Short mmCIF file of C-alpha atoms in Angstrom, two decimals:
data_model
loop_
_atom_site.label_atom_id
_atom_site.label_comp_id
_atom_site.label_asym_id
_atom_site.label_seq_id
_atom_site.Cartn_x
_atom_site.Cartn_y
_atom_site.Cartn_z
CA MET A 133 -28.94 32.73 63.80
CA SER A 134 -26.31 31.74 61.52
CA VAL A 135 -23.93 34.29 59.84
CA LYS A 136 -24.70 35.23 56.05
CA PRO A 137 -21.28 34.63 54.14
CA ALA A 138 -19.93 37.94 52.79
CA ARG A 139 -19.76 38.29 48.93
CA ALA A 140 -15.72 38.92 49.38
CA LEU A 141 -12.66 39.64 51.06
CA LYS A 142 -12.43 43.60 51.63
CA SER A 143 -8.82 43.54 52.03
CA ARG A 144 -6.11 41.73 49.67
CA HIS A 145 -4.01 41.03 52.65
CA LEU A 146 -4.54 38.69 55.81
CA LEU A 147 -3.23 40.44 58.53
CA GLY A 148 -5.39 39.22 61.47
CA ILE A 149 -8.98 38.07 62.69
CA ASP A 150 -9.26 41.67 64.22
CA PRO A 151 -10.19 43.33 60.86
CA LEU A 152 -12.29 40.19 59.35
CA THR A 153 -16.58 40.80 60.05
CA PRO A 154 -18.45 37.73 60.78
CA GLY A 155 -19.43 37.58 56.99
CA GLU A 156 -15.75 37.10 55.71
CA ILE A 157 -15.09 34.65 58.54
CA GLN A 158 -18.15 32.35 57.29
CA LEU A 159 -16.95 32.81 53.90
CA ILE A 160 -13.34 31.69 54.26
CA LEU A 161 -14.92 28.70 56.36
CA ASP A 162 -17.37 27.94 53.79
CA THR A 163 -14.92 27.96 51.08
CA ALA A 164 -12.23 25.74 53.35
CA GLU A 165 -14.98 23.30 53.67
CA GLN A 166 -15.51 22.75 50.13
CA MET A 167 -11.81 22.69 49.88
CA ARG A 168 -10.99 19.65 51.72
CA GLU A 169 -12.68 17.03 49.21
CA ILE A 170 -9.53 18.35 46.97
CA ALA A 171 -7.35 16.11 49.30
CA LYS A 172 -9.18 13.17 48.72
CA ARG A 173 -9.39 13.18 45.18
CA PRO A 174 -6.72 10.95 42.87
CA ILE A 175 -4.96 14.27 41.66
CA LYS A 176 -4.64 16.38 44.51
CA LYS A 177 -3.87 19.76 42.69
CA VAL A 178 -6.46 22.27 40.81
CA PRO A 179 -5.09 24.73 38.64
CA ALA A 180 -7.11 27.41 40.45
CA LEU A 181 -3.63 29.94 41.20
CA ARG A 182 -1.40 28.52 38.06
CA GLY A 183 0.86 31.15 37.06
CA LYS A 184 0.72 32.71 40.70
CA THR A 185 4.20 32.91 42.58
CA VAL A 186 4.11 32.68 46.55
CA VAL A 187 6.74 33.39 48.81
CA ASN A 188 6.81 31.79 51.86
CA LEU A 189 8.86 34.14 54.27
CA PHE A 190 9.27 32.53 57.78
CA LEU A 191 11.95 34.32 60.09
CA GLU A 192 11.01 32.42 63.23
CA PRO A 193 10.87 28.74 63.47
CA SER A 194 7.83 26.59 62.12
CA THR A 195 7.58 22.97 60.80
CA ARG A 196 3.79 22.70 60.68
CA THR A 197 2.51 26.16 59.42
CA ARG A 198 5.21 26.48 56.85
CA PHE A 199 4.52 23.06 55.48
CA SER A 200 0.50 23.32 55.51
CA PHE A 201 1.19 26.57 53.77
CA GLU A 202 3.14 24.78 51.31
CA VAL A 203 1.03 22.13 50.67
CA ALA A 204 -1.90 24.23 50.33
CA GLU A 205 0.07 26.44 47.63
CA LYS A 206 0.81 23.71 45.42
CA ARG A 207 -2.51 22.19 45.56
CA LEU A 208 -3.68 25.17 43.75
CA SER A 209 -1.06 25.11 41.32
CA ALA A 210 1.25 28.03 42.58
CA ASP A 211 4.77 28.36 42.30
CA THR A 212 6.62 28.74 45.59
CA LEU A 213 9.66 30.03 46.96
CA ASN A 214 10.96 28.97 50.63
CA PHE A 215 12.92 31.48 52.54
CA SER A 216 14.26 30.92 55.93
CA ALA A 217 16.19 33.68 58.30
CA SER A 218 19.21 31.08 59.08
CA GLY A 219 21.61 31.31 55.80
CA SER A 220 20.20 34.11 54.09
CA SER A 221 20.73 37.59 53.82
CA VAL A 222 18.71 38.84 56.97
CA GLU A 223 21.76 37.19 59.01
CA LYS A 224 23.84 39.21 56.85
CA GLY A 225 21.94 42.25 58.87
CA GLU A 226 19.46 43.17 55.98
CA THR A 227 16.18 44.84 57.08
CA LEU A 228 12.99 43.57 56.86
CA ILE A 229 11.62 45.81 54.29
CA ASP A 230 14.89 45.65 52.30
CA THR A 231 14.66 41.72 52.12
CA ALA A 232 10.85 42.29 50.71
CA ARG A 233 11.61 44.59 48.32
CA ASN A 234 14.42 42.32 46.98
CA LEU A 235 11.94 39.93 46.82
CA GLU A 236 9.55 41.65 45.49
CA ALA A 237 11.39 42.50 42.85
CA MET A 238 11.13 39.16 41.90
CA GLU A 239 7.06 39.74 41.39
CA PRO A 240 5.79 37.37 43.86
CA ASP A 241 1.72 37.66 44.33
CA PHE A 242 1.58 36.76 47.89
CA ILE A 243 4.10 36.97 50.69
CA VAL A 244 3.60 34.21 53.84
CA ILE A 245 5.14 36.01 56.58
CA ARG A 246 6.15 34.59 59.85
CA HIS A 247 7.92 36.72 62.34
CA PRO A 248 9.24 37.28 65.76
CA HIS A 249 7.58 41.02 66.44
CA PRO A 250 4.19 42.01 65.78
CA GLY A 251 3.34 44.48 63.44
CA ALA A 252 5.99 42.94 60.85
CA PRO A 253 3.24 41.91 58.24
CA HIS A 254 1.58 45.20 58.49
CA MET A 255 4.39 46.92 57.87
CA LEU A 256 5.01 45.05 54.52
CA ALA A 257 1.59 45.24 53.72
CA LYS A 258 2.05 49.00 53.56
CA VAL A 259 4.94 49.04 50.80
CA LEU A 260 4.29 46.02 49.22
CA LYS A 261 1.85 45.23 46.18
CA ALA A 262 1.61 41.75 46.99
CA SER A 263 -1.18 40.28 49.26
CA VAL A 264 0.59 39.60 52.99
CA ILE A 265 -0.89 36.77 54.77
CA ASN A 266 0.11 36.23 58.67
CA ALA A 267 1.69 33.21 59.42
CA GLY A 268 1.90 34.27 63.12
CA ASP A 269 3.63 37.95 64.27
CA GLY A 270 5.30 37.62 67.86
CA THR A 271 2.55 37.30 70.47
CA HIS A 272 0.29 39.21 68.19
CA GLU A 273 -2.06 37.51 65.82
CA HIS A 274 -2.17 34.21 64.08
CA PRO A 275 -5.13 34.36 61.70
CA THR A 276 -5.14 31.09 60.08
CA GLN A 277 -4.40 28.94 63.05
CA ALA A 278 -7.79 30.18 64.57
CA LEU A 279 -9.23 29.61 61.09
CA LEU A 280 -8.44 26.02 60.93
CA ASP A 281 -9.81 25.61 65.11
CA ALA A 282 -12.92 27.29 63.85
CA LEU A 283 -13.47 25.33 60.82
CA THR A 284 -12.58 21.93 63.06
CA ILE A 285 -15.27 22.74 65.79
CA ARG A 286 -17.67 23.64 62.91
CA LEU A 287 -17.28 20.62 61.31
CA ARG A 288 -17.75 18.56 64.28
CA ARG A 289 -20.87 20.63 65.78
CA GLY A 290 -22.34 21.97 63.00
CA SER A 291 -21.84 25.58 64.21
CA LEU A 292 -19.61 27.85 66.59
CA GLU A 293 -22.61 29.81 67.92
CA GLY A 294 -23.23 29.08 71.60
CA GLN A 295 -20.13 26.41 71.95
CA VAL A 296 -18.26 26.83 75.20
CA VAL A 297 -14.56 26.66 74.30
CA ALA A 298 -12.16 26.81 77.30
CA ILE A 299 -8.76 27.86 76.46
CA VAL A 300 -6.14 26.77 78.62
CA GLY A 301 -2.25 27.23 78.95
CA ASP A 302 0.30 30.13 78.45
CA LEU A 303 -1.99 33.26 77.37
CA GLN A 304 0.95 36.00 78.01
CA HIS A 305 2.94 34.45 75.16
CA SER A 306 0.17 32.94 72.72
CA ARG A 307 -0.81 34.34 69.37
CA VAL A 308 -3.08 31.78 69.12
CA VAL A 309 -5.47 32.72 71.92
CA ARG A 310 -5.50 36.17 70.68
CA SER A 311 -6.68 34.94 67.14
CA ASN A 312 -8.84 32.46 68.70
CA VAL A 313 -10.87 34.50 71.10
CA LEU A 314 -11.41 37.18 68.37
CA LEU A 315 -12.73 34.89 66.04
CA LEU A 316 -14.77 32.53 68.50
CA SER A 317 -16.53 35.70 70.43
CA ARG A 318 -17.58 37.33 67.33
CA MET A 319 -19.10 34.12 65.56
CA GLY A 320 -21.19 34.00 68.93
CA ALA A 321 -19.40 30.93 71.16
CA GLN A 322 -19.20 31.58 74.72
CA VAL A 323 -14.79 31.99 75.58
CA ARG A 324 -13.03 31.46 78.32
CA VAL A 325 -9.47 31.29 79.16
CA ALA A 326 -7.24 30.02 82.12
CA GLY A 327 -3.59 30.36 83.33
CA PRO A 328 -1.66 30.85 86.16
CA PRO A 329 -1.89 34.66 86.84
CA SER A 330 2.06 34.94 85.80
CA LEU A 331 1.09 34.02 82.72
CA VAL A 332 -2.36 35.71 82.23
CA PRO A 333 -1.89 39.33 80.48
CA LEU A 334 -3.90 42.29 82.04
CA GLY A 335 -7.08 42.97 79.89
CA MET A 336 -7.43 40.09 78.42
CA GLU A 337 -11.31 39.89 78.99
CA LYS A 338 -11.50 43.16 76.70
CA LEU A 339 -10.90 40.29 74.02
CA GLY A 340 -14.45 38.70 74.56
CA CYS A 341 -13.63 36.18 76.86
CA GLN A 342 -14.10 35.19 80.72
CA VAL A 343 -10.96 34.67 82.65
CA PHE A 344 -10.16 32.12 85.01
CA TYR A 345 -7.10 31.10 86.69
CA ARG A 346 -8.50 27.54 88.01
CA MET A 347 -8.21 25.40 85.34
CA GLU A 348 -11.21 23.16 86.62
CA ASP A 349 -13.52 26.79 86.74
CA ALA A 350 -12.65 27.36 82.76
CA ILE A 351 -13.57 23.55 81.55
CA ARG A 352 -16.36 22.45 83.61
CA ASP A 353 -19.09 21.83 81.01
CA ALA A 354 -16.92 23.33 78.51
CA ASP A 355 -17.84 21.61 74.37
CA VAL A 356 -13.83 21.85 73.51
CA VAL A 357 -11.21 22.89 75.54
CA MET A 358 -8.16 23.99 73.83
CA MET A 359 -4.88 23.31 75.17
CA LEU A 360 -2.00 25.97 74.45
CA ARG A 361 1.85 24.64 74.51
CA ILE A 362 4.03 25.75 77.22
CA GLN A 363 6.97 27.70 75.96
CA LEU A 364 9.46 25.47 77.54
CA GLU A 365 12.46 27.79 75.91
CA ARG A 366 11.11 31.29 77.69
CA GLN A 367 10.57 28.91 81.19
CA GLU A 368 14.04 30.37 82.01
CA ARG A 369 11.98 33.73 83.03
CA MET A 370 10.45 31.65 85.86
CA ASN A 371 6.60 32.01 84.92
CA PHE A 372 6.07 29.48 87.46
CA PRO A 373 8.07 27.27 89.99
CA THR A 374 8.15 23.60 88.16
CA VAL A 375 7.01 22.03 84.94
CA ARG A 376 5.57 19.22 87.33
CA GLU A 377 3.72 22.06 89.48
CA TYR A 378 2.51 23.26 86.03
CA TYR A 379 1.54 19.66 84.97
CA ASP A 380 -0.41 19.17 88.52
CA LEU A 381 -2.18 22.56 88.35
CA PHE A 382 -2.89 23.04 84.59
CA ALA A 383 -2.46 20.01 82.29
CA LEU A 384 -5.24 18.38 80.80
CA THR A 385 -5.53 15.26 82.59
CA PRO A 386 -8.19 11.76 81.97
CA GLU A 387 -9.56 13.12 84.97
CA ARG A 388 -9.95 16.84 84.53
CA LEU A 389 -11.47 15.87 81.20
CA LYS A 390 -14.46 14.44 82.81
CA LEU A 391 -15.54 17.90 83.95
CA ALA A 392 -16.16 18.89 80.29
CA LYS A 393 -19.08 18.11 78.71
CA LYS A 394 -19.13 14.32 77.82
CA ASP A 395 -18.41 14.53 74.20
CA CYS A 396 -16.09 17.81 74.71
CA LEU A 397 -13.69 17.89 71.68
CA VAL A 398 -9.64 18.12 72.79
CA MET A 399 -7.46 20.58 70.38
CA HIS A 400 -4.25 21.46 70.58
CA PRO A 401 -2.33 23.59 68.27
CA GLY A 402 1.23 21.94 68.19
CA PRO A 403 3.81 21.08 68.71
CA MET A 404 2.54 19.51 72.09
CA ASN A 405 4.74 19.00 75.17
CA ARG A 406 3.33 15.64 76.14
CA GLY A 407 3.07 15.28 80.52
CA VAL A 408 3.43 18.89 80.90
CA GLU A 409 0.34 20.84 79.56
CA ILE A 410 -1.19 17.55 77.99
CA ASP A 411 -1.34 13.92 79.30
CA SER A 412 -1.08 11.29 76.25
CA ARG A 413 -3.94 9.62 77.28
CA VAL A 414 -5.76 12.45 76.29
CA ALA A 415 -3.96 13.52 73.24
CA ASP A 416 -4.33 10.02 72.20
CA GLY A 417 -7.70 9.50 73.21
CA PRO A 418 -11.15 9.77 71.44
CA GLN A 419 -12.18 13.09 71.92
CA SER A 420 -8.72 14.51 70.51
CA VAL A 421 -9.18 16.40 67.12
CA ILE A 422 -5.34 17.54 67.00
CA LEU A 423 -5.00 15.63 64.02
CA GLU A 424 -7.99 17.13 61.92
CA GLN A 425 -6.74 20.58 63.20
CA VAL A 426 -3.62 19.72 60.64
CA THR A 427 -5.92 18.53 57.81
CA ASN A 428 -8.16 21.49 58.28
CA GLY A 429 -5.63 23.85 58.24
CA VAL A 430 -4.28 22.96 54.63
CA ALA A 431 -8.25 23.47 53.31
CA VAL A 432 -8.35 26.81 55.42
CA ARG A 433 -4.77 28.18 53.80
CA MET A 434 -6.43 27.22 50.25
CA ALA A 435 -9.24 29.16 51.12
CA VAL A 436 -7.58 32.01 52.18
CA LEU A 437 -5.03 32.03 49.10
CA TYR A 438 -8.01 31.31 46.46
CA LEU A 439 -10.01 34.19 48.06
CA LEU A 440 -7.43 37.03 48.45
CA ALA A 441 -6.45 36.02 44.81
CA GLY A 442 -9.45 37.85 43.30
CA GLY A 443 -9.72 41.44 43.13
CA ARG A 444 -11.95 43.86 44.79
CA GLY A 445 -14.28 44.67 41.41
CA GLU A 446 -17.10 42.84 39.87
CA PRO A 447 -18.28 39.46 40.71
CA VAL A 448 -18.01 37.03 38.22
CA THR A 449 -20.97 35.55 36.87
CA ASP A 450 -21.71 32.48 35.50
CA MET B 275 -36.79 44.40 32.14
CA GLN B 276 -38.38 41.86 29.66
CA ARG B 277 -39.30 38.78 31.00
CA VAL B 278 -40.53 35.89 28.43
CA LEU B 279 -41.55 32.34 29.02
CA ILE B 280 -40.35 29.49 26.72
CA LEU B 281 -40.87 27.01 28.49
CA ASP B 282 -43.06 26.41 31.22
CA ALA B 283 -43.15 23.85 34.22
CA ARG B 284 -45.05 21.27 31.95
CA GLU B 285 -43.14 21.64 28.86
CA LEU B 286 -39.68 21.82 30.60
CA ALA B 287 -41.22 18.22 32.24
CA ARG B 288 -42.05 16.89 28.46
CA VAL B 289 -38.53 18.12 27.26
CA LEU B 290 -36.49 16.30 29.98
CA GLU B 291 -38.56 13.12 29.19
CA ARG B 292 -37.50 13.44 25.80
CA MET B 293 -34.08 14.09 26.67
CA ALA B 294 -33.71 11.19 28.70
CA ALA B 295 -35.10 9.21 25.76
CA GLU B 296 -32.35 10.24 23.51
CA ILE B 297 -29.93 10.21 26.01
CA LEU B 298 -30.55 5.95 26.33
CA GLU B 299 -30.69 5.78 22.34
CA LYS B 300 -27.08 7.74 22.49
CA VAL B 301 -25.21 5.90 25.09
CA GLN B 302 -25.69 2.25 24.24
CA GLU B 303 -24.37 0.90 27.41
CA GLU B 304 -26.94 1.89 29.76
CA LYS B 305 -25.17 -0.15 32.65
CA LYS B 306 -22.34 2.00 32.48
CA LEU B 307 -24.12 5.28 32.91
CA TYR B 308 -23.17 7.86 35.16
CA PHE B 309 -24.84 11.47 35.56
CA VAL B 310 -22.82 14.17 36.36
CA GLY B 311 -24.45 17.64 37.21
CA ILE B 312 -22.55 20.99 36.93
CA GLN B 313 -23.07 23.44 40.03
CA THR B 314 -25.48 24.33 40.56
CA ARG B 315 -28.69 23.82 38.00
CA GLY B 316 -26.86 20.94 36.69
CA VAL B 317 -27.02 19.01 39.91
CA PRO B 318 -30.89 18.92 39.88
CA LEU B 319 -31.43 18.18 36.30
CA ALA B 320 -29.29 15.18 36.53
CA LYS B 321 -30.97 13.98 39.11
CA ARG B 322 -34.31 14.24 37.23
CA LEU B 323 -33.04 12.66 34.22
CA ALA B 324 -31.26 9.74 36.09
CA ALA B 325 -34.37 8.86 37.34
CA LEU B 326 -36.46 9.13 34.25
CA VAL B 327 -33.67 6.79 32.53
CA GLY B 328 -34.43 4.53 35.90
CA GLN B 329 -38.18 4.47 35.03
CA LYS B 330 -37.52 3.41 31.79
CA THR B 331 -34.44 0.57 32.28
CA LYS B 332 -35.48 -0.32 35.93
CA ILE B 333 -31.72 0.70 36.64
CA THR B 334 -31.54 4.52 38.14
CA PRO B 335 -27.67 5.57 37.06
CA PRO B 336 -25.35 6.73 39.70
CA VAL B 337 -25.45 10.79 39.82
CA GLY B 338 -22.86 12.80 40.98
CA ALA B 339 -22.31 16.90 41.36
CA LEU B 340 -19.24 18.78 39.60
CA ASP B 341 -18.07 22.30 41.14
CA ILE B 342 -15.76 23.78 37.91
CA THR B 343 -15.11 27.11 39.92
CA LEU B 344 -11.22 26.29 40.40
CA TYR B 345 -10.83 24.86 36.80
CA ARG B 346 -12.63 28.28 35.25
CA ASP B 347 -10.49 30.32 32.79
CA ASP B 348 -11.76 33.24 34.30
CA VAL B 349 -10.47 33.17 37.94
CA GLY B 350 -6.73 33.87 39.13
CA PRO B 351 -4.45 36.04 37.39
CA TRP B 352 -6.49 36.28 33.95
CA ARG B 353 -9.19 38.76 35.28
CA PRO B 354 -7.81 40.57 38.18
CA ALA B 355 -10.86 43.03 39.34
CA HIS B 356 -13.30 40.28 40.53
CA GLN B 357 -14.74 38.58 43.10
CA GLN B 358 -14.14 35.13 43.22
CA PRO B 359 -16.89 33.28 42.66
CA LEU B 360 -18.23 30.90 45.66
CA LEU B 361 -17.23 27.29 45.82
CA ARG B 362 -19.81 24.68 45.71
CA ALA B 363 -19.58 20.68 46.72
CA THR B 364 -18.15 18.20 43.95
CA GLU B 365 -19.05 14.52 45.17
CA LEU B 366 -18.96 11.75 42.94
CA PRO B 367 -20.17 8.64 44.70
CA LYS B 368 -18.20 6.28 42.85
CA PRO B 369 -15.27 6.60 40.34
CA VAL B 370 -15.60 7.76 37.26
CA ASP B 371 -13.30 5.01 35.67
CA ASP B 372 -14.44 3.21 32.51
CA MET B 373 -17.76 4.74 32.96
CA VAL B 374 -19.66 6.64 30.40
CA VAL B 375 -20.22 10.00 31.96
CA CYS B 376 -23.37 12.06 30.91
CA LEU B 377 -22.49 15.91 31.98
CA VAL B 378 -25.30 17.62 32.71
CA ASP B 379 -25.68 21.69 32.48
CA ASP B 380 -28.89 24.21 32.05
CA VAL B 381 -27.76 26.42 29.79
CA LEU B 382 -25.16 25.87 27.19
CA TYR B 383 -23.32 29.25 25.57
CA THR B 384 -19.76 29.94 25.40
CA GLY B 385 -18.79 26.61 26.27
CA ARG B 386 -16.00 27.56 28.84
CA THR B 387 -17.76 25.93 31.65
CA VAL B 388 -18.08 22.80 30.00
CA ARG B 389 -14.32 22.82 28.96
CA ALA B 390 -13.39 23.45 32.52
CA ALA B 391 -15.87 20.56 33.50
CA LEU B 392 -13.97 18.35 31.44
CA ASP B 393 -10.56 19.06 32.68
CA THR B 394 -12.18 18.55 36.48
CA LEU B 395 -13.55 15.37 35.28
CA MET B 396 -10.23 14.05 33.81
CA ASP B 397 -8.57 15.00 37.34
CA TYR B 398 -11.15 12.40 38.87
CA GLY B 399 -10.34 9.38 36.37
CA ARG B 400 -10.40 7.93 32.99
CA PRO B 401 -14.04 8.00 31.88
CA ARG B 402 -15.01 5.45 28.99
CA ALA B 403 -16.80 8.61 27.13
CA ILE B 404 -18.05 11.62 28.35
CA ARG B 405 -21.37 12.95 26.54
CA LEU B 406 -22.95 16.58 27.14
CA ALA B 407 -26.56 17.25 27.85
CA VAL B 408 -28.05 20.67 27.91
CA LEU B 409 -31.51 21.94 28.61
CA VAL B 410 -31.09 24.87 26.54
CA ASP B 411 -28.56 25.65 24.14
CA ARG B 412 -28.50 29.45 23.60
CA GLY B 413 -25.19 29.54 20.82
CA HIS B 414 -22.63 32.07 20.97
CA ARG B 415 -20.22 29.57 21.51
CA GLU B 416 -16.77 30.60 21.83
CA LEU B 417 -14.86 27.23 21.93
CA PRO B 418 -15.18 24.28 19.46
CA ILE B 419 -17.83 22.11 22.01
CA ALA B 420 -21.17 20.93 21.25
CA ALA B 421 -23.72 19.29 22.89
CA ASP B 422 -25.00 15.48 22.37
CA VAL B 423 -28.27 15.92 23.44
CA VAL B 424 -30.13 19.37 23.60
CA GLY B 425 -33.46 19.95 25.50
CA ARG B 426 -34.30 23.31 23.26
CA VAL B 427 -32.51 25.54 20.84
CA VAL B 428 -33.23 28.80 22.02
CA PRO B 429 -31.40 31.57 19.41
CA SER B 430 -30.63 34.80 21.62
CA SER B 431 -28.59 37.90 21.70
CA ARG B 432 -25.31 38.27 23.97
CA GLN B 433 -27.98 41.44 25.59
CA GLU B 434 -30.47 38.81 27.01
CA ASP B 435 -30.10 36.47 29.58
CA VAL B 436 -31.67 33.10 29.40
CA GLN B 437 -32.91 32.18 33.03
CA VAL B 438 -33.47 28.42 34.00
CA ARG B 439 -35.39 28.52 37.36
CA LEU B 440 -35.89 24.97 38.96
CA ALA B 441 -38.20 24.37 41.88
CA GLU B 442 -35.16 22.49 43.62
CA CYS B 443 -32.94 25.47 43.90
CA ASP B 444 -35.40 28.55 42.87
CA GLY B 445 -38.69 27.98 44.17
CA GLU B 446 -40.38 28.37 40.24
CA GLU B 447 -39.85 26.44 37.29
CA GLY B 448 -39.56 27.32 33.76
CA VAL B 449 -37.05 28.86 31.11
CA TRP B 450 -37.18 32.39 30.42
CA ILE B 451 -35.16 35.22 27.93
CA VAL B 452 -34.81 38.43 30.37
CA LYS B 453 -33.86 41.55 28.55
CA GLU B 454 -32.51 44.47 30.47
CA GLU B 455 -34.02 47.54 28.48
CA ARG B 456 -31.78 50.69 28.18
CA ALA B 457 -33.19 53.91 28.92
#
């Protein structure tokens, strides 16, 4: 049974995976699959969002996501404005809503926001006319990351249904894991998560996954292993004794990868800590699709921008 | 709803046969010929025309598919209250540079789709020439665009709909005029 794509997205915002139906997820992935071709053209640009303005409001460090959104916006011919916390009015004490209202006075059509606090994009969506896209809000959600991961699996495997996906690492601080578990379980994949007990939040299984405390149990016969970054900058909280011990128990090594299916895909949302959660031999090995994830990220973000640019009214006919 | 048949399957096959001959007449350099169908129904029509040309010349020209959605003039900010049309595949098996591209679509109406197709194609390279072949020309042009090869001219009113159905995508074959009856 494959999911039929929806005709359109219900909301004009993308705040998380949680509000999306399987049909809407399918529509985004189908659209993204076609967007990939644009990157291979001699002129990598289409006029679909000509005259639209996008504000990239990144109030937390980000390289990959910010660049990926910017490339996506430019390939669709939108005008982009980049805003980062350092050297801006935020440092002078302006509130988020005031910052956003001031930006909105410049009539943007989209605001892409990355913010350290969960729910910041939702708050903006309530007060702004522009479409709001969540590019990561604290430890809550990171919907475009989950969508690009799903696209990567789907392109390699044909479907998400029935795929056994193991997600391993710091589940406590990861917005990637939350969005991924919601999306993958909704699309019929079987999701397992694993991490040291100090980094597994209570009630994790309620998102729709099986929880393991030993990595080996989670990755056995898996179709996909997704490694999460250990946030070394948060390590002063002592969530595990040493990096060395973490590597011994939870790193994806060539030996551990043998427990998974023979053609198991290796994924990582980046940035990687080589030798902490992932061994270089695996990260650079033949089963790694880590760079495909980056390529697919641009296509997914193009699809989201394109689909949100439509309103909720009558369909366009040929 | 009133549905009037204009071309049945047999007539449609004959019309395509004649179009293929006419395309060869108009495009002198048959070795440079490259068929490009506009999604959705232009694609099977382009494949059929290429096969017919191949029967005559013993060289089957390449066939591509073009999706013009992202170049439409009614997506994005120009008409806010709508759903975005679904994207379909663009597949050009070889570069269009220096080729004589024969664009193929099922129905020529306002001309806006063809305008979008011309812009799309130009982003892929610099064809030596672009020709336009359509199965049905139903009039009502809104842009200065004309087809080089027309299968059938079908005078229609704007209230009517011209339906082309092809075995490859619709499970039936023929051309109909459909009139919505208003009570």
